[in-house]
PDB file of C-alpha atoms in Angstrom:
ATOM      1  CA  MET A 582     102.719 114.443 153.945  1.00  0.00           C
ATOM      2  CA  SER A 583      99.394 115.971 154.739  1.00  0.00           C
ATOM      3  CA  THR A 584      97.150 117.875 152.424  1.00  0.00           C
ATOM      4  CA  THR A 585      93.490 118.592 152.260  1.00  0.00           C
ATOM      5  CA  ALA A 586      91.148 118.104 149.352  1.00  0.00           C
ATOM      6  CA  ALA A 587      90.762 121.900 149.219  1.00  0.00           C
ATOM      7  CA  ASN A 588      94.324 122.419 148.003  1.00  0.00           C
ATOM      8  CA  THR A 589      94.591 119.370 145.764  1.00  0.00           C
ATOM      9  CA  GLN A 590      94.184 119.577 141.995  1.00  0.00           C
ATOM     10  CA  ILE A 591      94.187 117.022 139.195  1.00  0.00           C
ATOM     11  CA  ALA A 592      96.347 117.076 136.055  1.00  0.00           C
ATOM     12  CA  THR A 593      95.908 114.449 133.334  1.00  0.00           C
ATOM     13  CA  PHE A 594      98.519 113.750 130.657  1.00  0.00           C
ATOM     14  CA  ALA A 595      99.040 111.193 127.901  1.00  0.00           C
ATOM     15  CA  SER A 596     102.449 110.780 126.283  1.00  0.00           C
ATOM     16  CA  GLY A 597     102.797 107.222 125.064  1.00  0.00           C
ATOM     17  CA  CYS A 598     102.886 104.200 127.319  1.00  0.00           C
ATOM     18  CA  PHE A 599     101.468 105.161 130.693  1.00  0.00           C
ATOM     19  CA  TRP A 600     104.117 103.152 132.552  1.00  0.00           C
ATOM     20  CA  GLY A 601     106.853 105.534 131.433  1.00  0.00           C
ATOM     21  CA  THR A 602     104.751 108.660 131.819  1.00  0.00           C
ATOM     22  CA  GLU A 603     103.919 107.820 135.422  1.00  0.00           C
ATOM     23  CA  HIS A 604     107.474 106.702 136.156  1.00  0.00           C
ATOM     24  CA  ILE A 605     109.210 109.869 134.966  1.00  0.00           C
ATOM     25  CA  PHE A 606     106.813 112.154 136.830  1.00  0.00           C
ATOM     26  CA  LEU A 607     107.291 110.215 140.067  1.00  0.00           C
ATOM     27  CA  LYS A 608     111.076 110.013 139.654  1.00  0.00           C
ATOM     28  CA  HIS A 609     111.269 113.806 139.503  1.00  0.00           C
ATOM     29  CA  TYR A 610     108.398 114.637 141.849  1.00  0.00           C
ATOM     30  CA  PRO A 611     108.466 111.849 144.466  1.00  0.00           C
ATOM     31  CA  PRO A 612     105.548 112.191 146.888  1.00  0.00           C
ATOM     32  CA  THR A 613     107.825 111.334 149.814  1.00  0.00           C
ATOM     33  CA  GLN A 614     109.955 114.426 149.087  1.00  0.00           C
ATOM     34  CA  ASN A 615     107.084 116.950 149.145  1.00  0.00           C
ATOM     35  CA  LYS A 616     107.714 118.166 145.584  1.00  0.00           C
ATOM     36  CA  GLY A 617     104.016 118.629 144.874  1.00  0.00           C
ATOM     37  CA  ILE A 618     102.789 115.365 143.382  1.00  0.00           C
ATOM     38  CA  LEU A 619     100.711 113.520 145.937  1.00  0.00           C
ATOM     39  CA  LYS A 620      99.505 110.502 143.968  1.00  0.00           C
ATOM     40  CA  THR A 621      99.341 109.123 140.448  1.00  0.00           C
ATOM     41  CA  THR A 622      96.963 106.697 138.785  1.00  0.00           C
ATOM     42  CA  VAL A 623      97.295 105.290 135.278  1.00  0.00           C
ATOM     43  CA  GLY A 624      94.221 104.674 133.190  1.00  0.00           C
ATOM     44  CA  TYR A 625      92.237 105.280 130.037  1.00  0.00           C
ATOM     45  CA  THR A 626      90.466 108.421 128.844  1.00  0.00           C
ATOM     46  CA  GLY A 627      89.640 110.593 125.884  1.00  0.00           C
ATOM     47  CA  GLY A 628      88.077 108.031 123.594  1.00  0.00           C
ATOM     48  CA  ASN A 629      84.776 106.918 122.189  1.00  0.00           C
ATOM     49  CA  PRO A 630      82.135 107.807 124.822  1.00  0.00           C
ATOM     50  CA  LEU A 631      80.241 104.625 123.983  1.00  0.00           C
ATOM     51  CA  VAL A 632      83.203 102.516 125.141  1.00  0.00           C
ATOM     52  CA  THR A 633      83.035 102.489 128.933  1.00  0.00           C
ATOM     53  CA  ASN A 634      85.162 100.560 131.421  1.00  0.00           C
ATOM     54  CA  PRO A 635      87.792  99.615 128.836  1.00  0.00           C
ATOM     55  CA  ASP A 636      90.580  97.210 129.697  1.00  0.00           C
ATOM     56  CA  TYR A 637      94.144  97.132 128.405  1.00  0.00           C
ATOM     57  CA  LYS A 638      93.503  94.537 125.696  1.00  0.00           C
ATOM     58  CA  THR A 639      90.532  96.463 124.332  1.00  0.00           C
ATOM     59  CA  VAL A 640      92.439  99.757 124.267  1.00  0.00           C
ATOM     60  CA  CYS A 641      95.449  98.163 122.555  1.00  0.00           C
ATOM     61  CA  ALA A 642      93.225  96.410 120.006  1.00  0.00           C
ATOM     62  CA  GLY A 643      92.346  99.773 118.504  1.00  0.00           C
ATOM     63  CA  ALA A 644      88.628  99.786 119.183  1.00  0.00           C
ATOM     64  CA  THR A 645      88.247 102.527 121.794  1.00  0.00           C
ATOM     65  CA  ASP A 646      90.201 105.673 120.815  1.00  0.00           C
ATOM     66  CA  HIS A 647      91.121 105.970 124.512  1.00  0.00           C
ATOM     67  CA  ALA A 648      94.605 107.146 125.413  1.00  0.00           C
ATOM     68  CA  GLU A 649      96.849 105.553 127.975  1.00  0.00           C
ATOM     69  CA  ALA A 650      97.153 108.404 130.471  1.00  0.00           C
ATOM     70  CA  VAL A 651      98.294 109.332 133.951  1.00  0.00           C
ATOM     71  CA  LYS A 652      96.112 111.225 136.406  1.00  0.00           C
ATOM     72  CA  ILE A 653      98.201 113.261 138.839  1.00  0.00           C
ATOM     73  CA  GLU A 654      96.916 114.595 142.139  1.00  0.00           C
ATOM     74  CA  PHE A 655      99.085 117.564 143.095  1.00  0.00           C
ATOM     75  CA  ASP A 656      99.364 120.412 145.567  1.00  0.00           C
ATOM     76  CA  PRO A 657      99.462 123.681 143.577  1.00  0.00           C
ATOM     77  CA  SER A 658     101.071 125.515 146.489  1.00  0.00           C
ATOM     78  CA  VAL A 659     104.148 123.305 145.945  1.00  0.00           C
ATOM     79  CA  VAL A 660     104.161 122.754 142.171  1.00  0.00           C
ATOM     80  CA  THR A 661     102.078 124.726 139.694  1.00  0.00           C
ATOM     81  CA  TYR A 662     100.030 123.303 136.853  1.00  0.00           C
ATOM     82  CA  ALA A 663     102.207 125.308 134.439  1.00  0.00           C
ATOM     83  CA  ASN A 664     105.319 123.595 135.854  1.00  0.00           C
ATOM     84  CA  LEU A 665     103.729 120.174 135.307  1.00  0.00           C
ATOM     85  CA  VAL A 666     102.725 121.032 131.725  1.00  0.00           C
ATOM     86  CA  GLU A 667     106.243 122.250 130.928  1.00  0.00           C
ATOM     87  CA  PHE A 668     107.711 119.097 132.503  1.00  0.00           C
ATOM     88  CA  PHE A 669     105.287 116.965 130.461  1.00  0.00           C
ATOM     89  CA  TYR A 670     106.687 118.479 127.259  1.00  0.00           C
ATOM     90  CA  ARG A 671     110.255 117.778 128.369  1.00  0.00           C
ATOM     91  CA  THR A 672     109.552 114.073 128.901  1.00  0.00           C
ATOM     92  CA  HIS A 673     108.486 112.928 125.424  1.00  0.00           C
ATOM     93  CA  ASP A 674     108.369 113.923 121.756  1.00  0.00           C
ATOM     94  CA  PRO A 675     105.172 115.966 121.396  1.00  0.00           C
ATOM     95  CA  THR A 676     105.637 116.362 117.628  1.00  0.00           C
ATOM     96  CA  THR A 677     104.708 112.786 116.740  1.00  0.00           C
ATOM     97  CA  VAL A 678     101.137 111.688 116.097  1.00  0.00           C
ATOM     98  CA  ASP A 679      99.898 108.625 118.007  1.00  0.00           C
ATOM     99  CA  ARG A 680     103.324 107.295 118.866  1.00  0.00           C
ATOM    100  CA  GLN A 681     106.306 107.546 121.168  1.00  0.00           C
ATOM    101  CA  GLY A 682     109.420 105.707 120.065  1.00  0.00           C
ATOM    102  CA  GLY A 683     108.542 102.070 119.441  1.00  0.00           C
ATOM    103  CA  ASP A 684     105.034 102.522 120.849  1.00  0.00           C
ATOM    104  CA  ILE A 685     102.831 103.119 117.826  1.00  0.00           C
ATOM    105  CA  GLY A 686      99.114 103.716 118.081  1.00  0.00           C
ATOM    106  CA  THR A 687      96.929 102.208 115.431  1.00  0.00           C
ATOM    107  CA  ARG A 688      96.326 105.569 113.718  1.00  0.00           C
ATOM    108  CA  ALA A 689     100.050 105.989 112.992  1.00  0.00           C
ATOM    109  CA  SER A 690     100.346 103.325 110.261  1.00  0.00           C
ATOM    110  CA  LEU A 691      99.430 104.033 106.636  1.00  0.00           C
ATOM    111  CA  LEU A 692      96.749 101.346 106.607  1.00  0.00           C
ATOM    112  CA  SER A 693      95.345 102.701 109.846  1.00  0.00           C
ATOM    113  CA  LEU A 694      95.291 106.224 108.399  1.00  0.00           C
ATOM    114  CA  LEU A 695      93.231 104.917 105.496  1.00  0.00           C
ATOM    115  CA  VAL A 696      90.898 103.070 107.848  1.00  0.00           C
ATOM    116  CA  ALA A 697      90.634 106.192 110.013  1.00  0.00           C
ATOM    117  CA  ALA A 698      89.511 108.189 106.989  1.00  0.00           C
ATOM    118  CA  LEU A 699      86.651 105.747 106.501  1.00  0.00           C
ATOM    119  CA  PHE A 700      85.965 104.955 110.167  1.00  0.00           C
ATOM    120  CA  PRO A 701      87.075 107.844 112.384  1.00  0.00           C
ATOM    121  CA  ILE A 702      86.906 105.903 115.651  1.00  0.00           C
ATOM    122  CA  VAL A 703      90.334 104.313 115.513  1.00  0.00           C
ATOM    123  CA  ASP A 704      92.589 103.816 118.486  1.00  0.00           C
ATOM    124  CA  ALA A 705      95.207 106.373 119.399  1.00  0.00           C
ATOM    125  CA  GLU A 706      96.392 105.002 122.728  1.00  0.00           C
ATOM    126  CA  TYR A 707      99.900 106.488 122.445  1.00  0.00           C
ATOM    127  CA  ARG A 708      98.987 110.051 121.466  1.00  0.00           C
ATOM    128  CA  SER A 709     100.293 113.123 123.206  1.00  0.00           C
ATOM    129  CA  ALA A 710      97.433 114.860 125.005  1.00  0.00           C
ATOM    130  CA  ILE A 711      96.674 117.205 127.857  1.00  0.00           C
ATOM    131  CA  PHE A 712      93.234 116.622 129.362  1.00  0.00           C
ATOM    132  CA  THR A 713      92.241 119.837 131.148  1.00  0.00           C
ATOM    133  CA  HIS A 714      89.903 119.925 134.137  1.00  0.00           C
ATOM    134  CA  ASP A 715      88.743 123.550 133.921  1.00  0.00           C
ATOM    135  CA  SER A 716      89.104 126.703 131.836  1.00  0.00           C
ATOM    136  CA  GLU A 717      92.111 127.891 133.842  1.00  0.00           C
ATOM    137  CA  GLN A 718      94.003 124.682 133.089  1.00  0.00           C
ATOM    138  CA  GLU A 719      93.049 124.977 129.428  1.00  0.00           C
ATOM    139  CA  ALA A 720      94.427 128.532 129.230  1.00  0.00           C
ATOM    140  CA  ILE A 721      97.638 127.530 131.021  1.00  0.00           C
ATOM    141  CA  ALA A 722      98.127 124.457 128.823  1.00  0.00           C
ATOM    142  CA  LYS A 723      97.677 126.532 125.657  1.00  0.00           C
ATOM    143  CA  ARG A 724     100.050 129.264 126.884  1.00  0.00           C
ATOM    144  CA  VAL A 725     102.770 126.816 127.920  1.00  0.00           C
ATOM    145  CA  THR A 726     102.363 124.913 124.645  1.00  0.00           C
ATOM    146  CA  GLU A 727     102.903 128.129 122.673  1.00  0.00           C
ATOM    147  CA  GLU A 728     105.995 128.917 124.767  1.00  0.00           C
ATOM    148  CA  VAL A 729     107.458 125.428 124.307  1.00  0.00           C
ATOM    149  CA  GLN A 730     106.673 125.519 120.568  1.00  0.00           C
ATOM    150  CA  ALA A 731     108.485 128.850 120.135  1.00  0.00           C
ATOM    151  CA  LYS A 732     111.451 127.926 122.331  1.00  0.00           C
ATOM    152  CA  HIS A 733     112.129 124.350 121.179  1.00  0.00           C
ATOM    153  CA  PHE A 734     110.380 123.418 117.931  1.00  0.00           C
ATOM    154  CA  THR A 735     109.679 126.326 115.572  1.00  0.00           C
ATOM    155  CA  SER A 736     113.358 126.810 114.697  1.00  0.00           C
ATOM    156  CA  LYS A 737     113.572 123.081 113.832  1.00  0.00           C
ATOM    157  CA  GLY A 738     110.548 123.272 111.537  1.00  0.00           C
ATOM    158  CA  GLN A 739     108.571 120.974 113.848  1.00  0.00           C
ATOM    159  CA  LYS A 740     105.071 121.467 115.228  1.00  0.00           C
ATOM    160  CA  ILE A 741     103.679 120.197 118.507  1.00  0.00           C
ATOM    161  CA  ALA A 742     100.919 117.652 117.809  1.00  0.00           C
ATOM    162  CA  THR A 743      99.695 117.435 121.407  1.00  0.00           C
ATOM    163  CA  GLU A 744      95.926 117.595 121.785  1.00  0.00           C
ATOM    164  CA  ILE A 745      94.567 119.918 124.456  1.00  0.00           C
ATOM    165  CA  VAL A 746      91.043 118.771 125.263  1.00  0.00           C
ATOM    166  CA  ALA A 747      88.606 118.845 128.158  1.00  0.00           C
ATOM    167  CA  ALA A 748      88.937 115.865 130.476  1.00  0.00           C
ATOM    168  CA  GLY A 749      86.118 113.385 130.180  1.00  0.00           C
ATOM    169  CA  PRO A 750      85.338 110.083 131.863  1.00  0.00           C
ATOM    170  CA  TRP A 751      88.303 108.275 133.393  1.00  0.00           C
ATOM    171  CA  TRP A 752      88.823 104.557 133.979  1.00  0.00           C
ATOM    172  CA  ASN A 753      91.651 103.266 136.133  1.00  0.00           C
ATOM    173  CA  ALA A 754      93.897 100.751 134.430  1.00  0.00           C
ATOM    174  CA  GLU A 755      94.191  97.290 135.902  1.00  0.00           C
ATOM    175  CA  ASP A 756      96.075  97.027 139.208  1.00  0.00           C
ATOM    176  CA  TYR A 757      99.162  95.448 137.650  1.00  0.00           C
ATOM    177  CA  HIS A 758      99.700  98.631 135.579  1.00  0.00           C
ATOM    178  CA  GLN A 759      99.760 100.925 138.627  1.00  0.00           C
ATOM    179  CA  LEU A 760     103.357 101.916 139.515  1.00  0.00           C
ATOM    180  CA  TYR A 761     104.435  99.220 137.049  1.00  0.00           C
ATOM    181  CA  LEU A 762     108.043 100.361 136.553  1.00  0.00           C
ATOM    182  CA  PHE A 763     108.560 100.727 140.297  1.00  0.00           C
ATOM    183  CA  LYS A 764     107.362  97.137 140.800  1.00  0.00           C
ATOM    184  CA  ASN A 765     109.215  95.933 137.670  1.00  0.00           C
ATOM    185  CA  PRO A 766     112.358  98.079 137.355  1.00  0.00           C
ATOM    186  CA  ASP A 767     113.581  96.061 134.363  1.00  0.00           C
ATOM    187  CA  GLY A 768     110.235  96.393 132.568  1.00  0.00           C
ATOM    188  CA  TYR A 769     109.820  97.976 129.150  1.00  0.00           C
ATOM    189  CA  GLN A 770     110.353 101.712 129.071  1.00  0.00           C
ATOM    190  CA  CYS A 771     109.823 103.810 125.953  1.00  0.00           C
ATOM    191  CA  PRO A 772     113.160 105.461 125.089  1.00  0.00           C
ATOM    192  CA  THR A 773     111.447 108.816 124.551  1.00  0.00           C
ATOM    193  CA  HIS A 774     110.445 109.057 128.225  1.00  0.00           C
ATOM    194  CA  ARG A 775     113.464 111.025 129.325  1.00  0.00           C
ATOM    195  CA  LEU A 776     114.155 114.629 130.184  1.00  0.00           C
ATOM    196  CA  ASN A 777     114.952 116.828 127.205  1.00  0.00           C
TER     197      ASN A 777
END
């Protein structure tokens, strides 16, 4: 498939373990089928700006506040940013703080909440977050979030906990994490990474 840099945009999402987030997007938007996603990369973002070039062990140890995230290069003439945001919400539980299923970030435990009150830089690698790349993406993400909240969660008494924040520095995860569930089809997959 051919595309030029002029019509390529970036979307960045975090919704628990990045293996599952990347996997579900690529299963439903395979690049070979021209459904709009051109490429994905998993990595770390959104944390303590003093922690640069983090690796998986450091992020999981709770010392960085970086999220495991997926960066998606897409063609907006094929799939819109709003479509990707809506799909993101359908693929995980956005009402939980710092966790998805069995994947629990360090801020989700009671002890960690107490530590976070004293030392606010505590890891949240499994949080739900949308990292926007410009003001248009921010407005779209907020609008779609309000729509999803009203349609799926308000009547249940639940509130979306997803952070919508400006994208900051990005670090690619180690090579073995890239396309992990395609290379390891029997690998761990968070049970919340499914279409709702």
